[in-house]
Tab-separated table of C-alpha atoms in Angstrom:
chain	number	residue	atom	x	y	z
A	127	MET	CA	-17.372	211.532	4.974
A	128	MET	CA	-16.496	207.936	4.875
A	129	SER	CA	-15.516	206.053	7.892
A	130	LEU	CA	-11.887	206.110	8.342
A	131	ALA	CA	-11.481	203.200	10.423
A	132	ALA	CA	-11.100	200.914	7.587
A	133	THR	CA	-8.127	198.824	7.350
A	134	ALA	CA	-7.984	195.703	5.246
A	135	VAL	CA	-5.382	193.302	4.070
A	136	ILE	CA	-4.764	191.842	0.676
A	137	GLY	CA	-2.838	188.884	-0.446
A	138	SER	CA	-1.746	185.619	0.952
A	139	ALA	CA	1.858	184.788	1.550
A	140	VAL	CA	4.126	186.066	-0.930
A	141	ILE	CA	7.770	185.392	-0.923
A	142	MET	CA	10.355	187.950	-1.488
A	143	THR	CA	13.820	187.290	-1.139
A	144	ALA	CA	16.305	190.104	-1.053
A	145	MET	CA	19.591	189.429	0.180
A	146	PRO	CA	22.691	188.124	-0.991
A	147	ALA	CA	24.553	186.844	2.082
A	148	LEU	CA	22.932	183.431	1.967
A	149	ALA	CA	21.497	181.552	-1.025
A	150	ASN	CA	17.886	180.163	-0.904
A	151	GLU	CA	16.826	181.999	2.063
A	152	LEU	CA	13.112	182.777	2.211
A	153	LEU	CA	11.132	185.328	4.193
A	154	GLU	CA	7.293	185.091	3.877
A	155	ILE	CA	4.986	187.663	5.062
A	156	SER	CA	1.285	187.524	5.122
A	157	PRO	CA	-0.412	189.733	4.149
A	158	GLN	CA	1.753	191.400	1.622
A	159	TYR	CA	-0.533	194.637	1.389
A	160	CYS	CA	-2.298	196.552	3.924
A	161	VAL	CA	-5.080	198.743	2.720
A	162	VAL	CA	-5.741	201.981	4.728
A	163	GLU	CA	-7.988	204.982	4.046
A	164	ASN	CA	-4.996	207.322	3.370
A	165	LYS	CA	-1.289	207.222	3.387
A	166	GLU	CA	-0.961	208.819	6.778
A	167	GLN	CA	-2.881	206.100	8.489
A	168	ALA	CA	-1.106	203.325	10.178
A	169	CYS	CA	-1.784	199.671	9.231
A	170	THR	CA	-3.214	197.499	12.127
A	171	THR	CA	-3.318	193.891	11.104
A	172	GLN	CA	-2.210	190.384	12.283
A	173	VAL	CA	1.119	189.640	10.412
A	174	ASN	CA	2.364	186.139	9.938
A	175	ILE	CA	6.020	185.776	9.226
A	176	ARG	CA	7.892	182.597	8.276
A	177	TRP	CA	11.415	182.071	7.241
A	178	THR	CA	13.459	179.396	6.001
A	179	LEU	CA	17.311	179.503	5.892
A	180	PRO	CA	19.710	177.219	4.057
A	181	GLN	CA	21.566	176.663	7.384
A	182	ALA	CA	20.924	177.075	11.005
A	183	ILE	CA	22.052	180.512	12.276
A	184	PRO	CA	20.823	182.695	15.067
A	185	VAL	CA	18.799	185.522	13.751
A	186	CYS	CA	16.720	188.548	14.826
A	187	LEU	CA	13.475	189.669	13.221
A	188	LEU	CA	13.065	193.515	12.835
A	189	GLU	CA	10.168	195.652	11.798
A	190	ASN	CA	11.871	198.657	10.222
A	191	ASN	CA	14.632	199.256	12.859
A	192	ARG	CA	12.650	197.691	15.780
A	193	THR	CA	13.705	194.236	16.881
A	194	LEU	CA	10.615	191.966	17.242
A	195	GLY	CA	12.534	188.889	18.506
A	196	CYS	CA	15.775	186.830	18.397
A	197	TRP	CA	16.145	183.245	18.126
A	198	PRO	CA	19.023	180.817	18.552
A	199	ALA	CA	20.498	178.852	15.689
A	200	GLN	CA	17.689	177.281	13.642
A	201	GLN	CA	16.806	176.827	10.045
A	202	GLN	CA	13.188	177.773	10.221
A	203	GLY	CA	10.984	180.047	12.151
A	204	VAL	CA	7.554	181.545	12.593
A	205	TRP	CA	6.323	184.718	14.173
A	206	GLN	CA	2.931	186.021	14.580
A	207	TYR	CA	1.834	189.372	15.920
A	208	LYS	CA	-0.432	192.207	15.800
A	209	ALA	CA	1.299	194.975	13.879
A	210	GLU	CA	0.487	198.645	14.169
A	211	VAL	CA	2.918	200.091	11.756
A	212	GLN	CA	3.323	203.129	9.413
A	213	LEU	CA	3.735	201.852	5.914
A	214	PRO	CA	5.611	200.798	3.914
A	215	ALA	CA	7.267	198.635	6.571
A	216	ILE	CA	10.408	196.528	5.966
A	217	TYR	CA	10.803	193.225	7.749
A	218	SER	CA	14.234	191.827	7.881
A	219	LEU	CA	16.162	189.069	9.314
A	220	THR	CA	19.668	189.798	10.637
A	221	HIS	CA	22.328	187.563	12.008
A	222	ALA	CA	21.793	187.792	15.779
A	223	HIS	CA	25.558	188.314	16.500
A	224	THR	CA	26.827	190.156	13.652
A	225	GLY	CA	23.868	192.253	12.758
A	226	GLU	CA	24.441	191.343	9.198
A	227	LEU	CA	21.380	191.467	7.009
A	228	VAL	CA	20.191	187.994	5.869
A	229	VAL	CA	16.902	188.726	4.045
A	230	ASP	CA	14.258	191.378	4.018
A	231	THR	CA	10.712	191.892	2.635
A	232	GLN	CA	8.261	194.601	2.664
A	233	LEU	CA	4.608	195.067	3.818
A	234	GLU	CA	3.270	197.486	1.241
A	235	LEU	CA	0.758	200.087	1.342
A	236	GLN	CA	-2.494	200.238	-0.628
A	237	THR	CA	-4.961	203.232	-0.258
A	238	LEU	CA	-8.590	202.849	-0.601
A	239	ARG	CA	-8.989	206.354	-2.084
A	240	SER	CA	-6.328	207.947	-4.086
A	241	SER	CA	-5.291	211.426	-3.018
A	242	ARG	CA	-3.078	214.123	-4.024
A	243	ARG	CA	-0.806	216.502	-2.163
A	244	ARG	CA	-2.465	219.964	-1.933
A	245	LEU	CA	-0.244	222.549	-3.738
A	246	ARG	CA	-1.745	225.691	-2.485
A	247	SER	CA	-2.813	227.499	0.687
A	248	VAL	CA	-5.979	229.327	1.324
A	249	TRP	CA	-3.850	232.244	2.127
A	250	SER	CA	-1.949	232.385	-1.200
A	251	PHE	CA	-3.940	235.208	-2.445
A	252	PHE	CA	-3.355	237.468	0.546
B	125	MET	CA	3.893	211.700	16.172
B	126	ARG	CA	2.782	208.599	14.633
B	127	LEU	CA	-0.764	208.326	13.351
B	128	GLY	CA	-2.787	205.359	14.226
B	129	LEU	CA	-6.285	204.160	13.654
B	130	HIS	CA	-7.308	205.822	16.941
B	131	ASN	CA	-6.391	209.152	15.783
B	132	SER	CA	-7.423	208.632	12.110
B	133	VAL	CA	-9.946	211.398	12.636
B	134	LEU	CA	-7.174	213.767	13.415
B	135	SER	CA	-5.318	212.716	10.314
B	136	ALA	CA	-8.394	213.242	8.170
B	137	ALA	CA	-9.031	216.602	9.680
B	138	LEU	CA	-5.473	217.632	9.230
B	139	ALA	CA	-5.546	216.467	5.617
B	140	ALA	CA	-8.809	218.293	5.042
B	141	LEU	CA	-7.373	221.441	6.516
B	142	GLY	CA	-4.379	221.273	4.373
B	143	CYS	CA	-2.063	221.905	7.322
B	144	GLY	CA	1.269	220.223	7.892
B	145	VAL	CA	3.464	218.313	5.554
B	146	TYR	CA	2.404	215.092	6.962
B	147	ALA	CA	-1.270	215.289	6.019
B	148	ASN	CA	-1.283	217.804	3.351
B	149	GLU	CA	-3.529	215.757	0.879
B	150	VAL	CA	-6.955	215.855	-0.533
B	151	PRO	CA	-8.877	213.058	-2.152
B	152	VAL	CA	-9.128	213.212	-5.881
B	153	GLU	CA	-12.278	213.938	-7.738
B	154	GLN	CA	-13.844	215.288	-4.548
B	155	TRP	CA	-14.681	218.816	-3.724
B	156	HIS	CA	-12.985	220.231	-0.777
B	157	LEU	CA	-15.200	222.975	0.707
B	158	GLY	CA	-14.305	224.905	3.779
B	159	VAL	CA	-14.779	228.416	5.155
B	160	ASN	CA	-12.841	230.594	7.501
B	161	ILE	CA	-15.110	232.731	9.656
B	162	GLY	CA	-13.798	235.319	11.920
B	163	TYR	CA	-12.270	238.776	11.655
B	164	GLY	CA	-9.045	239.803	9.895
B	165	VAL	CA	-7.582	242.759	8.084
B	166	MET	CA	-5.041	243.232	5.233
B	167	THR	CA	-3.641	246.715	5.475
B	168	ASN	CA	-3.508	248.596	2.274
B	169	PRO	CA	-0.206	250.409	1.742
B	170	LEU	CA	-1.572	252.711	-0.922
B	171	HIS	CA	-2.667	256.287	-0.516
B	172	GLY	CA	-6.380	256.380	-0.180
B	173	GLY	CA	-6.786	252.549	-0.368
B	174	ASP	CA	-9.023	251.043	2.034
B	175	ASP	CA	-7.824	248.208	4.217
B	176	VAL	CA	-9.335	244.794	3.098
B	177	HIS	CA	-11.431	243.380	5.887
B	178	LEU	CA	-11.754	239.692	6.096
B	179	TYR	CA	-14.853	238.109	7.566
B	180	VAL	CA	-15.346	235.074	5.422
B	181	VAL	CA	-12.532	233.427	3.576
B	182	PRO	CA	-13.613	230.431	1.619
B	183	ASP	CA	-11.284	227.573	0.897
B	184	VAL	CA	-12.281	225.565	-2.229
B	185	ALA	CA	-10.325	222.904	-3.968
B	186	TYR	CA	-10.967	220.257	-6.505
B	187	TYR	CA	-8.182	217.781	-7.589
B	188	THR	CA	-8.014	215.176	-10.253
B	189	ASP	CA	-5.099	213.065	-11.069
B	190	THR	CA	-3.878	215.842	-13.323
B	191	TRP	CA	-6.163	218.874	-13.312
B	192	TYR	CA	-6.794	220.856	-10.169
B	193	LEU	CA	-8.621	224.023	-8.954
B	194	ASP	CA	-7.358	225.326	-5.756
B	195	ASN	CA	-8.203	228.669	-4.353
B	196	ASN	CA	-7.792	231.012	-7.352
B	197	GLN	CA	-5.391	228.788	-9.266
B	198	LEU	CA	-6.262	226.405	-12.050
B	199	GLY	CA	-3.424	223.880	-12.845
B	200	TYR	CA	-2.518	220.941	-14.842
B	201	THR	CA	0.159	218.724	-13.314
B	202	PHE	CA	2.126	216.902	-15.783
B	203	VAL	CA	5.011	215.755	-13.396
B	204	ASN	CA	3.706	214.267	-10.198
B	205	GLN	CA	6.389	212.471	-8.384
B	206	ASP	CA	7.295	211.920	-4.773
B	207	GLU	CA	9.547	214.779	-4.571
B	208	HIS	CA	8.919	216.737	-7.725
B	209	VAL	CA	5.669	218.304	-8.929
B	210	LEU	CA	5.548	220.449	-12.031
B	211	SER	CA	2.244	222.106	-13.204
B	212	ALA	CA	1.044	224.513	-15.754
B	213	ILE	CA	-0.918	227.062	-14.020
B	214	THR	CA	-3.212	230.154	-14.398
B	215	GLU	CA	-4.420	232.406	-11.746
B	216	ILE	CA	-5.758	235.900	-11.156
B	217	ASN	CA	-3.053	238.543	-10.513
B	218	PRO	CA	-3.310	239.666	-6.913
B	219	GLU	CA	-1.933	242.999	-7.257
B	220	THR	CA	-5.344	244.473	-8.084
B	221	ARG	CA	-6.529	243.597	-4.522
B	222	PHE	CA	-5.241	246.987	-3.196
B	223	PHE	CA	-7.176	249.015	-5.778
B	224	VAL	CA	-10.634	247.414	-5.253
B	225	ASP	CA	-11.533	250.047	-2.564
B	226	TRP	CA	-9.351	252.726	-3.993
B	227	HIS	CA	-11.608	255.721	-3.815
B	228	PRO	CA	-9.875	258.569	-2.068
B	229	SER	CA	-10.313	262.211	-2.712
B	230	SER	CA	-6.995	263.213	-1.048
B	231	VAL	CA	-4.072	264.339	-2.882
B	232	PHE	CA	-0.463	263.626	-2.402
B	233	ALA	CA	2.691	265.321	-3.376
B	234	LEU	CA	5.011	263.793	-5.933
B	235	GLN	CA	7.878	265.598	-4.497
B	236	GLN	CA	8.142	263.398	-1.498
B	237	ILE	CA	8.749	260.450	-3.640
B	238	ASP	CA	12.377	259.210	-4.287
B	239	SER	CA	11.461	258.271	-7.958
B	240	SER	CA	14.002	257.190	-10.542
B	241	ALA	CA	12.027	259.313	-13.055
B	242	PRO	CA	12.807	262.895	-12.185
B	243	LEU	CA	9.874	265.253	-12.199
B	244	ILE	CA	10.112	268.506	-14.016
B	245	ALA	CA	8.110	270.737	-11.820
B	246	GLU	CA	8.905	273.988	-9.973
B	247	GLY	CA	6.373	273.651	-7.231
B	248	PRO	CA	4.915	270.762	-5.372
B	249	ALA	CA	3.440	268.304	-7.927
B	250	ARG	CA	0.351	266.852	-6.624
B	251	VAL	CA	-1.767	263.926	-8.028
B	252	ARG	CA	-5.491	263.569	-7.295
B	253	VAL	CA	-5.935	259.831	-6.889
B	254	ASP	CA	-9.593	260.342	-8.049
B	255	ASP	CA	-7.947	261.140	-11.380
B	256	LEU	CA	-5.983	258.082	-11.752
B	257	ASP	CA	-6.841	255.296	-14.191
B	258	LYS	CA	-8.483	252.262	-12.916
B	259	ARG	CA	-6.209	249.342	-12.361
B	260	HIS	CA	-7.896	246.133	-13.969
B	261	TRP	CA	-7.856	242.594	-12.833
B	262	ALA	CA	-5.374	240.580	-14.795
B	263	LEU	CA	-5.122	236.782	-15.566
B	264	ASP	CA	-1.640	235.241	-15.523
B	265	ALA	CA	-0.438	231.883	-16.715
B	266	GLY	CA	2.763	230.050	-16.233
B	267	PHE	CA	4.566	227.217	-14.524
B	268	GLU	CA	4.868	226.087	-11.012
B	269	TYR	CA	7.375	223.707	-9.415
B	270	HIS	CA	7.252	222.014	-6.021
B	271	TYR	CA	9.975	220.366	-4.338
B	272	PHE	CA	8.808	218.290	-1.401
B	273	THR	CA	11.441	217.275	1.247
B	274	SER	CA	11.284	215.907	4.813
B	275	ILE	CA	11.828	219.429	6.158
B	276	GLY	CA	9.275	221.302	4.130
B	277	GLN	CA	8.466	222.122	0.495
B	278	PHE	CA	10.100	224.517	-1.866
B	279	GLN	CA	7.921	226.159	-4.426
B	280	ALA	CA	8.793	228.421	-7.494
B	281	LYS	CA	6.591	229.756	-10.143
B	282	ALA	CA	6.682	232.120	-12.892
B	283	LEU	CA	3.758	233.641	-14.769
B	284	ALA	CA	3.006	236.152	-17.403
B	285	ASP	CA	-0.065	238.365	-18.138
B	286	VAL	CA	-2.311	236.617	-20.752
B	287	SER	CA	-5.023	239.157	-20.351
B	288	ASP	CA	-3.164	242.086	-22.080
B	289	VAL	CA	-3.597	244.077	-18.949
B	290	TYR	CA	-0.120	244.904	-17.730
B	291	ARG	CA	1.891	243.007	-20.333
B	292	GLY	CA	4.504	241.886	-17.988
B	293	TRP	CA	5.454	238.876	-15.763
B	294	ARG	CA	6.042	237.905	-12.153
B	295	ALA	CA	7.666	235.142	-10.104
B	296	GLN	CA	7.707	233.740	-6.686
B	297	ALA	CA	10.007	231.493	-4.668
B	298	SER	CA	8.979	230.283	-1.299
B	299	TRP	CA	9.710	227.729	1.527
B	300	ARG	CA	6.979	226.252	3.533
B	301	TRP	CA	7.187	224.156	6.690
B	302	GLY	CA	4.666	222.193	8.712
B	303	TYR	CA	4.880	221.461	12.398
B	304	ARG	CA	2.476	219.434	14.255
B	305	PHE	CA	2.119	219.063	17.994
B	306	GLU	CA	-0.782	217.252	19.234
B	307	GLN	CA	-3.855	219.454	18.230
B	308	TRP	CA	-1.617	222.306	17.199
B	309	VAL	CA	-0.499	222.834	13.567
B	310	LEU	CA	2.011	225.529	12.783
B	311	GLU	CA	2.764	226.297	9.133
B	312	PRO	CA	5.351	229.175	8.481
B	313	ASN	CA	6.110	230.278	5.036
B	314	ILE	CA	8.699	232.687	3.759
B	315	GLY	CA	9.298	233.731	0.298
B	316	VAL	CA	9.991	236.425	-2.273
B	317	ASN	CA	7.927	237.793	-5.001
B	318	TYR	CA	9.342	239.211	-8.195
B	319	SER	CA	7.466	242.015	-10.184
B	320	SER	CA	8.622	242.821	-13.615
B	321	ARG	CA	8.898	246.386	-14.707
B	322	GLU	CA	5.764	246.212	-16.721
B	323	GLN	CA	3.643	244.929	-13.772
B	324	ASN	CA	5.035	247.562	-11.255
B	325	ASP	CA	4.641	250.383	-13.881
B	326	TYR	CA	1.084	249.324	-14.609
B	327	PHE	CA	-0.083	249.076	-11.012
B	328	TYR	CA	2.214	251.496	-9.160
B	329	GLY	CA	3.476	253.775	-11.856
B	330	LEU	CA	1.814	256.937	-13.147
B	331	SER	CA	1.321	257.891	-16.818
B	332	ARG	CA	2.089	261.364	-18.119
B	333	GLU	CA	-1.776	261.881	-18.232
B	334	GLU	CA	-2.143	260.818	-14.588
B	335	THR	CA	0.528	263.109	-13.389
B	336	GLY	CA	-1.033	266.068	-15.125
B	337	GLY	CA	1.763	266.572	-17.520
B	338	TYR	CA	4.620	266.185	-15.124
B	339	GLY	CA	5.851	263.175	-16.851
B	340	ALA	CA	5.410	259.493	-16.226
B	341	ILE	CA	6.554	257.886	-13.235
B	342	VAL	CA	8.182	254.563	-13.740
B	343	VAL	CA	8.703	252.100	-10.814
B	344	GLY	CA	10.814	249.437	-12.506
B	345	SER	CA	11.189	245.813	-11.439
B	346	SER	CA	11.443	244.793	-7.792
B	347	VAL	CA	11.342	242.016	-5.369
B	348	GLN	CA	9.015	241.799	-2.264
B	349	PRO	CA	10.094	239.522	0.498
B	350	TYR	CA	7.275	238.058	2.533
B	351	ALA	CA	6.675	235.935	5.682
B	352	LYS	CA	3.498	234.323	6.757
B	353	ILE	CA	2.424	231.909	9.510
B	354	ASP	CA	-0.722	229.884	9.848
B	355	VAL	CA	-1.553	228.512	13.238
B	356	SER	CA	-4.466	226.090	13.736
B	357	TYR	CA	-5.871	224.201	16.736
B	358	LEU	CA	-7.765	221.109	15.546
B	359	VAL	CA	-11.036	221.048	17.530
B	360	ASP	CA	-12.667	218.046	15.888
B	361	GLU	CA	-13.010	216.553	12.383
B	362	HIS	CA	-14.730	219.396	10.831
B	363	ASN	CA	-13.636	222.436	12.972
B	364	ALA	CA	-10.386	224.245	13.839
B	365	LEU	CA	-9.411	227.489	15.492
B	366	ARG	CA	-7.181	229.431	13.058
B	367	MET	CA	-4.856	232.450	13.095
B	368	HIS	CA	-3.037	233.709	10.095
B	369	LEU	CA	-0.332	236.432	10.243
B	370	GLY	CA	1.408	237.734	7.010
B	371	TYR	CA	3.855	240.415	6.074
B	372	ILE	CA	4.675	241.683	2.650
B	373	ASP	CA	7.629	244.093	2.128
B	374	TYR	CA	6.909	246.794	-0.596
B	375	HIS	CA	9.978	248.789	0.260
B	376	SER	CA	11.314	248.867	-3.299
B	377	GLN	CA	8.027	249.866	-4.926
B	378	ALA	CA	7.401	252.529	-2.210
B	379	LYS	CA	10.627	254.219	-2.860
B	380	ALA	CA	9.749	254.646	-6.447
B	381	SER	CA	6.017	254.997	-6.544
B	382	PRO	CA	4.111	257.926	-5.064
B	383	LEU	CA	1.105	255.712	-4.673
B	384	PHE	CA	2.536	254.172	-1.536
B	385	LYS	CA	1.945	255.607	1.903
B	386	GLU	CA	3.390	252.538	3.548
B	387	SER	CA	6.250	250.251	2.628
B	388	SER	CA	4.632	247.061	3.761
B	389	SER	CA	1.291	245.252	4.141
B	390	LEU	CA	0.186	243.200	7.089
B	391	THR	CA	-2.555	240.546	7.175
B	392	LEU	CA	-3.958	239.207	10.433
B	393	PHE	CA	-6.920	236.769	10.576
B	394	ILE	CA	-8.369	235.168	13.640
B	395	GLY	CA	-11.298	232.795	13.448
B	396	VAL	CA	-12.552	229.384	12.893
B	397	LYS	CA	-12.344	227.064	9.966
B	398	HIS	CA	-15.180	224.778	9.257
B	399	LEU	CA	-14.917	221.877	6.767
B	400	PHE	CA	-18.222	220.894	5.129
């Protein structure tokens, strides 16, 4: 059996803007993809996040629903950390006071080896 | 429980064992070969039918993106979405399993049976099981649908005899859960089988010749509820302790067919699973 410890990352910074509240907001995440052996495996990788906002507002950065940090009003920000996260993971910036979503992006899953859900049990015949 | 790299071995073992909804996957274009070794028994509800002893239960699967072979079933999946999977399937009809070691010399009384087909007999009508026709293996083909949800998977299938053995059809609907707690995996499964009149009459009915001229006994269509639970304890990447308990209710057929001595069948297996 292949080693199952393999985790790799693909892609440089890719910009995905998603939200409507503010125009021209940017949330960059690198890598964009995390490659794991199978879908159940968590992704462990260094994640670099940068954001640029059209105006200075206090924001919080969330990984799925977990808050990674909050910052006072500023137009730009950078965050680096070692993520260990089940994919796909959504990273989002929310307004620190109102909780309103500002922008989000996604760390996507790539599997090394494709697999299929098994449809039958060994005990089906009995 | 969240899987991380540190427990990817557990994840792989779980996936290979096919246990649990979280890791119930197999790599494509790669043989999955496993074997369950231990002791088990499936009780035979038929008069004169030997219980089926289980010492070695192989677990064999091979999947491509569309075709698959998985433990007695060959399938072609033409819808494979996150929640919905629809396949054309063919598999061996399992009803013959109770007739494999069916070699009694005993007799049983037809009078004791509450059959829908009245017997015209003045005295106790008896059938020598030795004289009954052999029940042949049949091959069925049909469609199977799976609906995957966060709380388990629903499965429904309908198949018809394509081997010209019993010339009927059957269906099944079931719900299967997967629970995992550390090394333990519990997989309960409840469902119901539907047997058409043709299937029941072929396997559990009696022809006029078999009753010695008393008239044919027809069983009619029926449903058989069942419940199973599979319990595994993952030892390492390739080995697990395993227990299986299953119950199938044959109450409807047993009421109509004189072949039944019991109205249910129990399966119990305790052993180890080894993944090659």
